[in-house]
XYZ file of C-alpha atoms in Angstrom:
632
model
C 58.114 78.406 154.076
C 61.911 76.481 153.429
C 62.938 76.531 149.877
C 63.887 73.480 148.505
C 66.323 73.238 145.717
C 66.144 71.677 142.687
C 67.604 67.654 143.261
C 70.553 66.578 141.490
C 70.548 69.966 139.193
C 74.336 70.173 138.820
C 75.026 67.024 137.230
C 71.488 67.239 135.178
C 73.346 71.190 134.217
C 76.704 69.198 133.385
C 75.044 66.658 131.219
C 73.584 69.496 128.866
C 70.283 70.097 130.170
C 69.138 73.413 129.862
C 65.489 73.456 129.970
C 65.470 72.809 133.902
C 65.483 76.218 135.273
C 66.369 74.902 138.399
C 66.123 76.496 141.835
C 69.973 76.879 143.326
C 72.101 78.832 145.849
C 74.283 81.420 145.756
C 77.680 80.430 148.075
C 80.371 82.714 146.802
C 80.485 85.784 144.731
C 84.079 86.715 142.849
C 84.957 90.108 140.812
C 87.262 89.097 138.330
C 88.580 90.086 134.432
C 90.667 92.951 133.875
C 89.377 94.656 130.373
C 85.842 94.312 131.728
C 84.293 92.783 134.937
C 83.137 89.893 135.160
C 81.444 88.071 138.703
C 82.223 84.003 138.779
C 79.937 82.493 141.403
C 79.997 79.575 143.384
C 76.504 77.716 143.073
C 75.013 74.840 144.975
C 71.987 72.419 144.704
C 72.176 71.218 148.230
C 74.220 68.676 147.025
C 76.888 69.235 144.819
C 78.414 72.713 144.164
C 80.309 73.948 140.902
C 81.353 77.240 139.387
C 79.362 79.869 137.070
C 80.057 82.670 135.468
C 77.553 85.452 134.943
C 76.916 87.134 131.442
C 78.172 90.762 131.622
C 74.275 92.203 131.258
C 73.670 90.755 134.876
C 76.499 92.378 136.791
C 73.849 94.900 137.825
C 71.977 92.106 139.721
C 75.141 92.277 141.997
C 75.951 95.830 142.420
C 72.645 96.505 143.342
C 72.667 93.878 145.918
C 69.801 91.701 143.985
C 72.552 88.690 144.475
C 74.851 88.174 147.170
C 75.964 85.578 148.974
C 73.585 82.712 150.174
C 71.059 84.266 147.574
C 68.051 81.588 146.020
C 68.229 81.855 142.508
C 66.219 80.557 139.470
C 68.285 79.619 136.563
C 66.020 81.029 133.355
C 68.704 80.833 130.668
C 72.428 78.998 130.917
C 75.040 76.724 128.995
C 77.633 75.023 129.700
C 80.743 75.011 128.623
C 84.036 73.076 129.021
C 86.879 74.928 129.758
C 90.292 73.301 130.290
C 88.601 70.193 130.527
C 86.306 71.158 133.208
C 82.648 72.638 133.399
C 81.853 75.976 133.930
C 78.456 76.670 133.618
C 77.690 80.426 131.964
C 74.440 82.267 133.449
C 72.636 84.294 130.979
C 69.370 85.186 132.697
C 68.090 84.308 135.960
C 65.623 85.439 138.814
C 65.975 86.434 142.338
C 63.801 83.853 144.627
C 65.191 84.776 148.288
C 67.803 87.496 149.042
C 69.502 85.843 151.635
C 69.371 82.529 153.469
C 71.544 80.213 155.144
C 73.850 77.922 153.678
C 71.188 74.878 152.834
C 72.859 71.002 153.161
C 76.411 69.986 152.649
C 77.358 70.706 149.224
C 80.626 69.281 147.846
C 82.426 70.556 144.513
C 81.509 68.361 141.887
C 84.237 66.429 140.170
C 83.138 67.809 136.922
C 83.707 71.507 138.278
C 86.782 73.537 137.544
C 89.681 73.036 139.999
C 91.066 76.798 139.685
C 88.836 78.031 142.577
C 88.283 74.979 144.602
C 89.058 76.936 147.908
C 86.907 76.560 151.319
C 84.148 79.080 151.610
C 83.505 81.082 154.227
C 80.902 80.532 156.844
C 78.794 77.530 157.413
C 78.696 74.815 155.444
C 82.411 75.358 154.025
C 83.391 73.148 150.549
C 86.354 71.485 150.081
C 87.454 69.729 147.120
C 87.612 65.577 146.737
C 90.208 64.288 148.866
C 93.115 63.610 145.982
C 94.841 60.354 146.010
C 98.130 59.926 147.871
C 98.000 63.581 149.056
C 99.435 64.170 152.892
C 95.342 64.993 153.905
C 94.393 61.286 153.206
C 97.113 60.068 155.370
C 96.714 62.333 158.230
C 94.027 60.179 160.307
C 94.888 62.004 163.200
C 92.309 64.697 162.039
C 88.640 64.745 162.088
C 87.013 66.211 159.900
C 85.408 69.773 160.307
C 81.673 69.770 161.989
C 79.351 69.931 159.123
C 81.436 68.702 156.285
C 80.202 65.864 154.266
C 84.015 64.088 152.681
C 83.481 61.141 151.154
C 87.142 58.971 151.249
C 88.235 57.856 148.578
C 89.775 54.205 147.844
C 93.027 53.662 146.771
C 92.460 51.774 142.550
C 94.295 48.895 142.039
C 97.710 49.388 139.657
C 97.000 49.005 135.787
C 99.416 50.180 133.380
C 99.413 52.986 131.145
C 97.922 51.902 128.033
C 99.933 50.511 124.729
C 99.084 53.587 122.059
C 99.701 51.626 118.738
C 99.261 52.998 114.872
C 95.808 51.478 114.453
C 94.789 54.378 111.329
C 93.846 57.436 111.327
C 91.137 59.099 113.947
C 88.201 59.985 112.890
C 86.897 63.659 113.381
C 84.115 65.242 114.971
C 82.143 66.387 111.992
C 78.844 67.053 113.659
C 77.846 70.314 113.735
C 78.721 72.871 115.941
C 76.105 73.886 118.792
C 74.793 77.317 118.385
C 75.356 79.194 121.673
C 74.724 82.878 122.544
C 77.302 85.640 121.794
C 76.745 85.933 125.616
C 78.479 83.160 126.258
C 81.502 82.992 124.041
C 84.840 82.752 125.495
C 88.063 81.736 124.129
C 88.118 78.258 125.865
C 85.633 77.483 123.380
C 86.456 74.584 121.121
C 83.196 74.348 118.512
C 80.978 77.165 118.419
C 78.873 78.699 116.457
C 76.880 81.729 116.468
C 73.396 83.131 114.657
C 73.341 86.560 114.509
C 71.733 89.533 112.246
C 74.611 91.882 110.797
C 73.707 95.336 112.059
C 76.770 97.375 110.460
C 79.827 96.796 108.247
C 82.821 99.202 107.588
C 84.670 100.013 104.506
C 87.613 97.704 103.644
C 90.835 100.252 105.566
C 94.119 99.922 104.037
C 97.238 99.861 106.267
C 100.795 99.585 106.036
C 103.166 98.552 108.957
C 106.722 96.457 109.094
C 105.185 93.609 107.890
C 103.933 95.301 104.705
C 100.699 96.537 103.391
C 97.587 94.649 104.262
C 93.632 95.668 104.020
C 90.887 95.116 107.191
C 87.400 95.240 107.270
C 85.131 94.556 110.271
C 81.343 94.132 110.756
C 79.043 93.660 113.750
C 76.496 91.375 115.013
C 73.624 91.043 117.466
C 71.738 87.356 118.034
C 68.342 86.920 119.717
C 69.677 87.448 123.301
C 70.602 90.914 122.788
C 74.320 90.353 122.694
C 76.477 92.047 120.712
C 80.219 91.597 119.134
C 82.266 92.742 116.081
C 83.959 90.485 113.782
C 87.205 91.897 112.132
C 89.117 89.451 108.571
C 92.556 91.118 107.212
C 94.112 90.178 104.275
C 92.666 87.326 102.231
C 89.710 86.687 104.582
C 88.504 89.928 103.270
C 87.961 88.879 99.837
C 86.673 86.037 100.839
C 83.587 87.343 103.142
C 83.690 91.426 101.986
C 80.841 90.827 99.442
C 78.861 88.026 100.936
C 78.611 90.079 104.264
C 75.048 92.453 103.996
C 73.842 94.824 106.469
C 70.273 93.303 107.877
C 70.805 89.602 106.748
C 71.069 86.494 109.420
C 73.848 84.651 109.769
C 75.690 81.186 110.964
C 79.154 81.841 111.911
C 81.018 79.468 113.041
C 85.064 78.714 113.209
C 86.797 81.990 114.052
C 88.972 82.656 117.151
C 88.374 85.425 120.083
C 90.299 87.776 121.294
C 90.473 90.831 123.559
C 88.853 93.744 122.426
C 90.288 96.603 121.304
C 88.310 99.414 122.586
C 89.742 102.012 121.283
C 88.081 101.198 117.860
C 85.369 99.075 119.158
C 82.514 100.633 120.902
C 80.247 97.641 122.116
C 79.917 95.981 125.367
C 81.711 92.710 124.856
C 84.870 91.870 126.220
C 85.718 89.912 123.475
C 85.698 89.723 119.168
C 86.029 87.387 116.382
C 88.638 86.698 114.050
C 87.940 85.184 111.077
C 89.988 82.774 109.515
C 90.938 80.894 106.193
C 88.670 77.645 108.196
C 85.912 79.717 109.199
C 82.224 79.587 107.872
C 79.790 81.857 107.484
C 76.917 80.726 106.087
C 73.917 82.728 105.316
C 70.317 82.041 106.652
C 67.564 82.875 104.174
C 64.849 82.286 106.431
C 63.893 85.607 107.857
C 64.396 84.860 111.871
C 61.576 87.259 113.558
C 63.713 86.780 117.115
C 66.794 88.758 116.254
C 66.339 92.326 116.419
C 67.025 94.689 112.975
C 69.091 96.830 115.236
C 69.690 97.391 119.378
C 69.809 100.868 120.679
C 70.138 102.990 123.860
C 69.359 106.319 123.172
C 70.198 109.188 125.164
C 69.087 112.533 125.485
C 70.604 115.012 123.825
C 71.135 117.161 127.491
C 73.343 113.992 128.416
C 75.642 114.888 125.877
C 77.163 117.679 127.597
C 77.940 115.897 130.508
C 79.421 112.414 128.351
C 82.959 111.954 128.050
C 85.441 113.281 124.854
C 85.433 110.362 122.349
C 82.383 108.632 123.643
C 80.491 106.778 121.564
C 76.434 106.788 121.955
C 72.899 106.908 120.293
C 71.037 109.711 120.239
C 67.830 110.680 118.338
C 66.069 114.333 117.776
C 64.587 116.378 115.401
C 66.793 118.070 112.282
C 65.969 121.880 112.910
C 69.517 123.462 110.248
C 71.583 121.327 107.971
C 74.628 123.495 106.241
C 75.913 122.764 102.444
C 79.082 120.263 102.943
C 82.133 121.365 102.582
C 85.697 120.119 101.578
C 88.581 119.197 104.179
C 91.938 118.640 103.823
C 93.347 115.893 106.099
C 96.874 115.717 107.570
C 97.571 113.209 105.346
C 96.395 115.196 102.103
C 93.436 113.246 101.076
C 90.755 115.444 100.736
C 86.894 114.878 102.049
C 83.937 116.683 103.164
C 81.751 117.618 105.939
C 78.673 118.783 106.991
C 76.580 119.879 109.632
C 73.674 119.374 110.729
C 71.863 120.586 114.172
C 69.490 118.515 116.586
C 66.883 119.228 119.164
C 65.029 117.150 121.296
C 62.685 117.559 123.959
C 65.156 117.955 126.748
C 65.572 121.279 126.122
C 68.794 120.869 124.694
C 70.355 120.689 120.807
C 73.622 119.672 119.371
C 75.689 120.066 116.243
C 76.166 116.606 114.239
C 79.326 116.675 111.686
C 78.665 114.228 108.953
C 82.176 112.986 107.208
C 82.952 111.215 104.195
C 80.124 109.896 101.950
C 77.138 110.877 104.782
C 77.897 114.318 103.507
C 76.232 112.849 100.314
C 74.318 109.769 101.448
C 72.394 110.957 103.887
C 73.280 114.949 104.058
C 71.643 115.882 100.722
C 68.517 113.639 101.662
C 68.093 115.770 105.055
C 69.091 118.877 103.449
C 66.580 118.901 101.155
C 63.910 118.164 103.558
C 65.072 121.290 105.811
C 64.818 122.744 102.697
C 61.202 122.264 102.285
C 59.720 123.023 105.327
C 60.013 119.469 106.850
C 61.862 118.623 109.816
C 62.872 115.097 109.862
C 63.585 112.749 112.508
C 67.210 111.586 112.886
C 68.361 108.785 114.865
C 71.941 108.192 114.364
C 73.970 104.291 115.839
C 76.991 104.859 117.713
C 77.879 108.642 117.002
C 80.915 109.710 118.730
C 81.223 112.842 121.269
C 83.977 115.570 120.605
C 84.124 117.990 123.443
C 86.264 120.834 120.954
C 84.795 124.377 121.578
C 81.592 122.600 123.614
C 80.095 119.581 122.887
C 78.609 118.125 119.450
C 78.954 114.834 117.809
C 80.225 113.125 114.693
C 80.274 110.268 112.548
C 82.610 107.536 112.372
C 82.957 104.228 110.511
C 80.746 102.592 111.949
C 77.969 104.831 112.833
C 74.547 104.074 110.988
C 72.044 107.114 110.242
C 67.850 106.222 110.647
C 65.846 109.117 108.782
C 62.350 109.066 109.956
C 62.334 105.563 111.593
C 59.794 103.746 112.705
C 60.857 103.310 116.081
C 58.419 104.600 119.381
C 61.143 107.050 120.902
C 60.913 108.737 116.704
C 57.085 108.756 116.699
C 56.920 110.109 120.365
C 59.639 113.426 119.108
C 57.448 113.973 115.734
C 53.895 114.375 118.281
C 56.041 116.330 120.551
C 57.629 118.685 117.973
C 54.416 118.587 115.609
C 52.404 120.090 119.020
C 54.488 122.549 119.732
C 57.981 121.364 119.813
C 58.747 123.096 116.488
C 58.345 126.387 118.949
C 60.315 125.558 122.023
C 63.654 127.463 122.470
C 66.492 124.821 122.998
C 69.595 125.459 124.742
C 72.591 124.553 122.297
C 75.675 122.219 123.924
C 78.034 122.971 120.863
C 79.998 125.343 119.429
C 77.816 128.729 118.610
C 77.146 129.542 115.169
C 77.840 132.299 112.676
C 75.515 135.259 112.090
C 73.539 134.000 108.749
C 72.870 130.642 109.980
C 75.464 128.793 108.688
C 78.624 126.796 110.270
C 82.103 128.214 111.216
C 83.335 125.665 108.990
C 81.032 126.706 106.399
C 82.956 130.137 104.634
C 81.049 131.886 102.210
C 82.846 134.691 99.804
C 81.840 137.003 96.606
C 84.245 136.505 94.236
C 85.468 140.453 94.626
C 86.688 139.849 97.874
C 89.586 136.807 96.404
C 91.594 139.633 95.734
C 90.804 141.984 98.345
C 91.550 139.715 100.838
C 94.450 137.940 99.249
C 93.014 134.584 99.461
C 95.241 131.962 98.455
C 98.595 133.674 99.335
C 99.285 131.883 102.254
C 101.496 128.868 102.942
C 98.179 126.702 102.532
C 95.000 127.115 100.717
C 91.841 128.802 101.032
C 88.659 126.638 100.434
C 85.186 128.475 100.438
C 81.998 128.679 98.838
C 80.449 131.634 96.355
C 77.119 131.440 94.735
C 78.019 132.442 91.576
C 76.455 131.972 87.424
C 78.480 130.779 84.832
C 79.254 133.221 81.897
C 81.808 131.817 79.564
C 83.268 127.931 78.764
C 86.248 127.650 77.221
C 85.632 125.118 74.371
C 89.399 124.679 72.189
C 90.625 122.192 75.455
C 87.642 120.802 77.464
C 88.646 117.487 78.427
C 91.853 115.178 77.960
C 92.193 111.352 77.120
C 93.035 109.682 80.404
C 94.936 106.332 81.499
C 91.803 103.810 82.185
C 93.971 101.210 84.185
C 93.795 100.631 88.014
C 96.684 101.232 90.073
C 95.683 99.354 93.400
C 91.999 100.767 94.130
C 92.289 103.743 91.820
C 92.409 104.744 88.317
C 95.540 105.497 86.988
C 93.885 109.080 85.040
C 97.640 110.071 83.493
C 97.350 111.981 80.249
C 97.880 109.216 77.297
C 99.354 109.940 73.548
C 98.493 107.938 70.309
C 100.969 105.469 69.341
C 101.699 104.756 65.318
C 99.830 101.388 66.052
C 96.776 103.545 66.353
C 96.764 102.494 70.435
C 97.281 104.445 73.433
C 99.997 105.091 75.406
C 100.272 105.640 79.427
C 104.128 106.881 79.816
C 103.418 106.277 84.222
C 102.010 102.923 83.361
C 104.216 101.928 80.262
C 101.262 100.129 78.780
C 98.991 100.472 75.640
C 95.619 99.824 75.071
C 92.750 100.434 72.259
C 90.482 102.309 74.396
C 90.708 105.618 77.087
C 88.752 107.650 79.079
C 87.570 110.968 78.622
C 87.930 113.408 81.609
C 87.083 117.261 82.068
C 89.326 120.083 82.274
C 87.392 122.955 82.137
C 88.083 126.738 82.362
C 84.992 128.110 83.275
C 84.272 132.243 83.868
C 82.252 132.853 86.824
C 80.832 135.882 88.061
C 78.627 137.767 90.631
C 76.658 140.359 91.648
C 80.610 141.935 92.533
C 83.181 140.599 89.762
C 84.587 137.707 87.696
C 87.167 135.341 88.049
C 88.534 132.280 86.196
C 88.550 129.038 87.541
C 89.113 124.964 86.585
C 86.410 122.467 86.980
C 87.883 118.847 86.964
C 86.194 115.714 86.545
C 82.921 115.304 88.638
C 82.740 118.744 88.720
C 82.827 119.535 85.022
C 80.291 116.508 84.838
C 77.653 118.713 86.700
C 78.411 121.829 84.945
C 78.324 120.366 81.326
C 75.026 118.024 82.108
C 77.076 115.095 80.113
C 80.584 112.960 80.462
C 83.068 114.238 78.375
C 83.627 111.430 76.015
C 80.198 112.767 74.393
C 81.122 116.546 73.984
C 84.477 114.796 72.338
C 82.753 112.337 70.123
C 80.738 115.156 69.118
C 83.415 117.858 68.969
C 86.227 115.364 66.964
C 84.645 112.215 65.871
C 81.690 113.527 64.463
C 82.478 117.241 64.016
C 79.240 118.433 64.603
C 79.890 121.951 65.798
C 76.502 122.649 65.428
C 74.982 120.275 68.013
C 78.391 120.780 70.260
C 77.645 124.659 70.277
C 74.330 124.338 71.210
C 75.503 122.252 74.492
C 77.766 124.372 75.519
C 75.209 127.688 74.933
C 72.452 125.851 76.848
C 74.899 125.733 79.872
C 75.619 129.125 80.397
C 74.204 131.512 83.013
C 72.956 128.711 85.247
C 74.015 129.829 88.706
C 75.972 127.382 91.361
C 77.003 127.171 95.011
C 80.742 126.117 93.776
C 83.294 125.264 96.505
C 86.289 126.795 95.431
C 89.839 125.617 96.462
C 92.453 128.646 96.138
C 96.109 128.458 96.118
C 99.094 130.495 94.461
C 101.988 128.241 92.635
C 104.553 129.288 91.090
C 105.219 128.718 86.986
C 108.580 129.776 86.242
C 109.415 132.575 87.769
C 105.508 133.678 87.755
C 102.869 133.571 90.824
C 99.354 132.508 89.658
C 96.252 131.917 91.692
C 94.926 128.552 90.906
C 90.983 128.391 91.635
C 89.724 124.964 91.526
C 86.359 123.739 91.884
C 86.014 120.714 94.052
C 81.599 120.818 94.843
C 79.127 122.097 92.265
C 75.672 122.087 94.013
C 72.161 123.650 92.842
C 70.937 126.715 94.571
C 68.146 125.417 97.150
C 66.333 128.619 96.852
C 64.102 128.108 100.004
C 67.802 128.080 102.401
C 69.288 130.719 100.882
C 66.482 133.031 100.910
C 66.717 131.444 104.670
C 70.573 132.504 104.521
C 69.772 135.938 103.433
C 67.181 136.622 105.730
C 69.639 135.876 108.530
C 72.155 137.735 107.263
C 70.025 140.794 107.044
C 68.917 140.334 111.018
C 72.178 139.834 112.061
C 73.216 143.372 110.082
C 69.954 144.802 111.711
C 71.240 143.734 115.311
C 74.754 145.249 114.724
C 73.776 148.412 113.621
C 74.738 151.493 115.306
C 71.677 153.790 116.581
C 71.977 157.343 116.341
C 69.804 160.223 118.100
């Protein structure tokens, strides 16, 4: 049964009709795009033809052969845009009605279509562009037109003088609101556009320095109701304008940004463009919840697939957390300190992978996961945008745009929960990551006892040593437990240098060269720690000091030096003795004059999780029994 194309469909599309759902024929397909594959189609209604751009998510239709030259298709979702003064249809969704057909009718290129690719289409029913006035072809009357081609004769219009342009006052701007279009339809040739989308991820403000000077930048990711995703980036003054406005999970109407090619080194989204907001850009919160826009879009991969993934690939995985290691301090190459925590994830593919949490993920989510596993509950963890590493096996790490979802309400999570609770917990899984140390800890976590500091000469190399001890607070020096600090901000950090009293009863900072009425009080604790092997003196600064003392430094300073309540002060100090902690220490030999001293600093204080610690000791015992030689 012959198929009838929708009459006058091309003209209707050009006038803005997006509800027609027309039947059209594909006359030609071309692969274009340098940074990302895009397909340009030539579509026809049997009379007129026009170029169309296929949305990226429909590329598989062409690659699989569902859409080819001659196919009859029905456009489901589409939009028509102006590109360099010509009309271009962007196809967002379509269905193939007839896979292959002879050319229907004698279509000619629409006058509204893009002229850049107006060349004959191979095969019957070739399409020629409209004749141009004064062209050679128009005056070559000896040549007959090819058979089957509909050429409309043109008439030379009468000469009209060019219009006289005079200053008749200001031209009114088009103040009508921009039309909302899908993210997939965005292209850099559009003039006025708007998108309505939900924020799925928001990065922190990053500072940089280059030849143009200092600057700051942040980005956030958007998802719309059609599944289109795109990243938006803001610089400098635009950061100040929008950073506090943007909230993850909220829906916004965004317009007047500029599209630029996506930097794939930093942008993992499946979009060849990203948006840069400018001073004229608008970001409006949509207060009414739009249920058509999903909260998040995942493309989960089994852990077994991670083993085959390329290094630095960005992917989504989901699994059950089977173990969590304590966080450890890490010194970056730029001299800044951060934290790292590792955990193990398994799923029903029979594979397990090590996941590395960096920075704030260690505390924000890592502690919650550690507490759950420590209480013998193994949570489901979904990871959005994890980065694959192939260093010593395959592992997955967090980046700035990574999101973690603990026990999410997803069908995939419910399936894993059911699998784990009904036998998956006891199912052996093969790890695709680096081997773990005997005792259950990661290679990145170094556990020591106090006696090993001296026995192994820790801290005496060129770089500091980092390790963890389980130790008890034995003594706290109270003669100088804190210092008066400068509260002024230098950039985004507090000065914190020691300040002194002046004759005017003010505080003076030599570094900032300013005076102020109030100062901060920061811990500088000298603490003696001990375990079953020996004793050592360590220094605890502000955050670690508050964990050990259980109160701010200003409170103790006021008791001792302002209220002079030595009795209550002594009670607080005594109550902090003989508590056991997991202490993360940094040790380095420093030179004072001609004297060499070991400086041991407490960089993190954790209370002892006795469930995890018992498991650790048990694993150590089992590991030692496995390596005990047998005597006959």
